[in-house]
Amino acid sequence: MKKTLQKTWLTIAAMAVTVFACLCAAAFTMSHPSNAEAVLDGEYSYTLIETESGESAYKVAVRTSMRNTVTKLTVPGTFNGLPVVEVADNGFVSCPNLQYVLLSKNITKIGNNAFMNCAKLKHVGMLNVESIGNNAFALCKVLERLYI
């Protein structure tokens, strides 16, 4: 009887540890989604990435539903406690009314076609950008200034 009781308690303890581990994993996943998941917040869509140094960060894009309405954007430096370091490929492509963009100092990369076909884009502030992808500003016919 005593051995049966000990086995029962061990089984209960093992189940409790398993449940706790699952809850912790679920909480982490909710606060830091996988690479494939985009998290929508305000005007932006954030996708979790791994930087070249192996750290977690986000890349940013404008929400698809906002493309036709945005005129000015200030891209934040952090989201969900992690840095926003990159403008996604096609991240702001074809925003017909976008005129002004200010990128945070954390953003070091602008992806391919990032602002392509933003016909009214006039000014872009990018404080620490080190890499600009192909056609990032193609078809931005009234682009006057890039502030670097």
Short mmCIF file of C-alpha atoms in Angstrom, two decimals:
data_model
loop_
_atom_site.label_atom_id
_atom_site.label_comp_id
_atom_site.label_asym_id
_atom_site.label_seq_id
_atom_site.Cartn_x
_atom_site.Cartn_y
_atom_site.Cartn_z
CA MET A 1 0.00 0.00 0.00
CA LYS A 2 2.83 2.37 0.92
CA LYS A 3 4.61 1.79 -2.42
CA THR A 4 1.38 2.41 -4.33
CA LEU A 5 0.92 5.71 -2.49
CA GLN A 6 4.50 6.76 -3.28
CA LYS A 7 4.02 5.90 -6.97
CA THR A 8 0.79 7.90 -7.02
CA TRP A 9 2.52 10.96 -5.52
CA LEU A 10 5.41 10.64 -7.96
CA THR A 11 2.98 10.44 -10.86
CA ILE A 12 1.10 13.51 -9.61
CA ALA A 13 4.37 15.43 -9.16
CA ALA A 14 5.53 14.49 -12.66
CA MET A 15 2.21 15.61 -14.12
CA ALA A 16 2.42 18.92 -12.22
CA VAL A 17 5.92 19.59 -13.57
CA THR A 18 4.75 18.77 -17.10
CA VAL A 19 1.75 21.10 -16.82
CA PHE A 20 3.95 23.87 -15.42
CA ALA A 21 6.46 23.45 -18.27
CA CYS A 22 3.65 23.59 -20.85
CA LEU A 23 2.20 26.74 -19.29
CA CYS A 24 5.63 28.42 -19.31
CA ALA A 25 6.17 27.47 -22.95
CA ALA A 26 2.72 28.78 -23.89
CA ALA A 27 3.33 32.07 -22.09
CA PHE A 28 6.67 32.53 -23.88
CA THR A 29 5.10 31.71 -27.24
CA MET A 30 2.33 34.24 -26.68
CA SER A 31 4.79 37.00 -25.81
CA HIS A 32 7.40 36.00 -28.44
CA PRO A 33 5.70 34.40 -31.47
CA SER A 34 7.56 32.18 -33.90
CA ASN A 35 9.27 33.53 -36.99
CA ALA A 36 6.31 32.80 -39.23
CA GLU A 37 3.74 34.68 -37.16
CA ALA A 38 3.07 38.37 -37.71
CA VAL A 39 1.78 40.31 -34.73
CA LEU A 40 -0.50 43.22 -35.56
CA ASP A 41 -0.31 46.34 -33.41
CA GLY A 42 -1.68 49.72 -34.42
CA GLU A 43 -0.49 50.60 -37.91
CA TYR A 44 2.22 47.94 -37.94
CA SER A 45 2.80 44.24 -38.42
CA TYR A 46 5.80 42.78 -36.56
CA THR A 47 7.54 39.51 -37.36
CA LEU A 48 10.01 37.90 -34.98
CA ILE A 49 13.45 37.30 -36.50
CA GLU A 50 16.87 36.19 -35.36
CA THR A 51 19.66 38.72 -35.93
CA GLU A 52 23.08 37.79 -37.30
CA SER A 53 24.35 37.75 -33.71
CA GLY A 54 21.67 35.21 -32.78
CA GLU A 55 19.47 37.56 -30.77
CA SER A 56 15.70 37.88 -31.13
CA ALA A 57 14.34 41.05 -32.70
CA TYR A 58 11.50 42.18 -34.94
CA LYS A 59 11.14 43.33 -38.51
CA VAL A 60 8.31 45.73 -39.28
CA ALA A 61 5.82 46.34 -42.06
CA VAL A 62 2.70 48.42 -42.37
CA ARG A 63 -0.55 46.52 -41.85
CA THR A 64 -2.15 45.61 -45.15
CA SER A 65 -5.40 47.27 -44.07
CA MET A 66 -3.53 50.56 -43.48
CA ARG A 67 -1.66 50.81 -46.80
CA ASN A 68 -4.14 53.19 -48.41
CA THR A 69 -4.62 55.48 -45.43
CA VAL A 70 -1.23 56.14 -43.82
CA THR A 71 0.38 59.51 -44.53
CA LYS A 72 3.01 59.79 -41.78
CA LEU A 73 4.73 57.02 -39.87
CA THR A 74 7.16 56.96 -36.96
CA VAL A 75 8.44 53.42 -36.68
CA PRO A 76 9.15 52.53 -33.02
CA GLY A 77 12.48 51.18 -31.81
CA THR A 78 11.05 48.36 -29.72
CA PHE A 79 8.03 46.11 -29.68
CA ASN A 80 7.06 43.57 -27.05
CA GLY A 81 10.32 44.23 -25.19
CA LEU A 82 12.56 43.46 -28.19
CA PRO A 83 14.26 45.80 -30.66
CA VAL A 84 12.77 46.51 -34.08
CA VAL A 85 15.84 46.28 -36.33
CA GLU A 86 14.58 45.87 -39.87
CA VAL A 87 12.01 47.11 -42.37
CA ALA A 88 10.67 43.95 -44.02
CA ASP A 89 10.95 43.21 -47.73
CA ASN A 90 7.88 44.88 -49.31
CA GLY A 91 7.13 46.26 -45.84
CA PHE A 92 5.66 49.58 -46.98
CA VAL A 93 5.28 48.88 -50.70
CA SER A 94 2.46 50.71 -52.52
CA CYS A 95 1.30 53.04 -49.76
CA PRO A 96 -0.15 55.65 -52.12
CA ASN A 97 -0.60 58.42 -49.54
CA LEU A 98 2.54 57.91 -47.44
CA GLN A 99 4.57 61.14 -47.36
CA TYR A 100 6.85 61.05 -44.31
CA VAL A 101 8.63 58.23 -42.51
CA LEU A 102 10.89 58.35 -39.46
CA LEU A 103 12.68 55.11 -38.64
CA SER A 104 13.97 54.52 -35.11
CA LYS A 105 17.68 54.41 -34.41
CA ASN A 106 17.41 50.61 -33.87
CA ILE A 107 16.60 49.99 -37.53
CA THR A 108 19.76 49.07 -39.41
CA LYS A 109 18.31 47.35 -42.47
CA ILE A 110 15.74 48.32 -45.08
CA GLY A 111 14.55 45.32 -47.09
CA ASN A 112 14.08 44.85 -50.81
CA ASN A 113 11.20 46.89 -52.30
CA ALA A 114 10.50 48.25 -48.81
CA PHE A 115 9.04 51.60 -49.94
CA MET A 116 8.63 50.82 -53.62
CA ASN A 117 5.79 52.63 -55.39
CA CYS A 118 5.03 55.05 -52.56
CA ALA A 119 4.12 57.74 -55.06
CA LYS A 120 3.81 60.61 -52.55
CA LEU A 121 6.78 59.75 -50.32
CA LYS A 122 8.85 62.93 -49.82
CA HIS A 123 11.03 62.49 -46.72
CA VAL A 124 12.54 59.49 -44.93
CA GLY A 125 14.57 59.76 -41.74
CA MET A 126 16.85 56.84 -41.04
CA LEU A 127 19.37 57.37 -38.30
CA ASN A 128 21.43 54.16 -38.25
CA VAL A 129 20.59 52.31 -41.45
CA GLU A 130 23.55 50.27 -42.68
CA SER A 131 21.90 48.30 -45.48
CA ILE A 132 19.30 49.27 -48.08
CA GLY A 133 17.80 46.52 -50.23
CA ASN A 134 17.26 46.48 -53.96
CA ASN A 135 14.56 48.81 -55.27
CA ALA A 136 13.82 50.01 -51.74
CA PHE A 137 12.75 53.43 -53.04
CA ALA A 138 11.93 52.56 -56.66
CA LEU A 139 9.01 54.50 -58.16
CA CYS A 140 9.03 57.03 -55.32
CA LYS A 141 8.71 59.85 -57.84
CA VAL A 142 8.60 62.82 -55.44
CA LEU A 143 11.22 61.64 -52.92
CA GLU A 144 13.12 64.76 -51.94
CA ARG A 145 15.27 63.77 -48.98
CA LEU A 146 16.71 60.85 -47.14
CA TYR A 147 17.91 61.95 -43.72
CA ILE A 148 20.80 59.76 -42.68
#
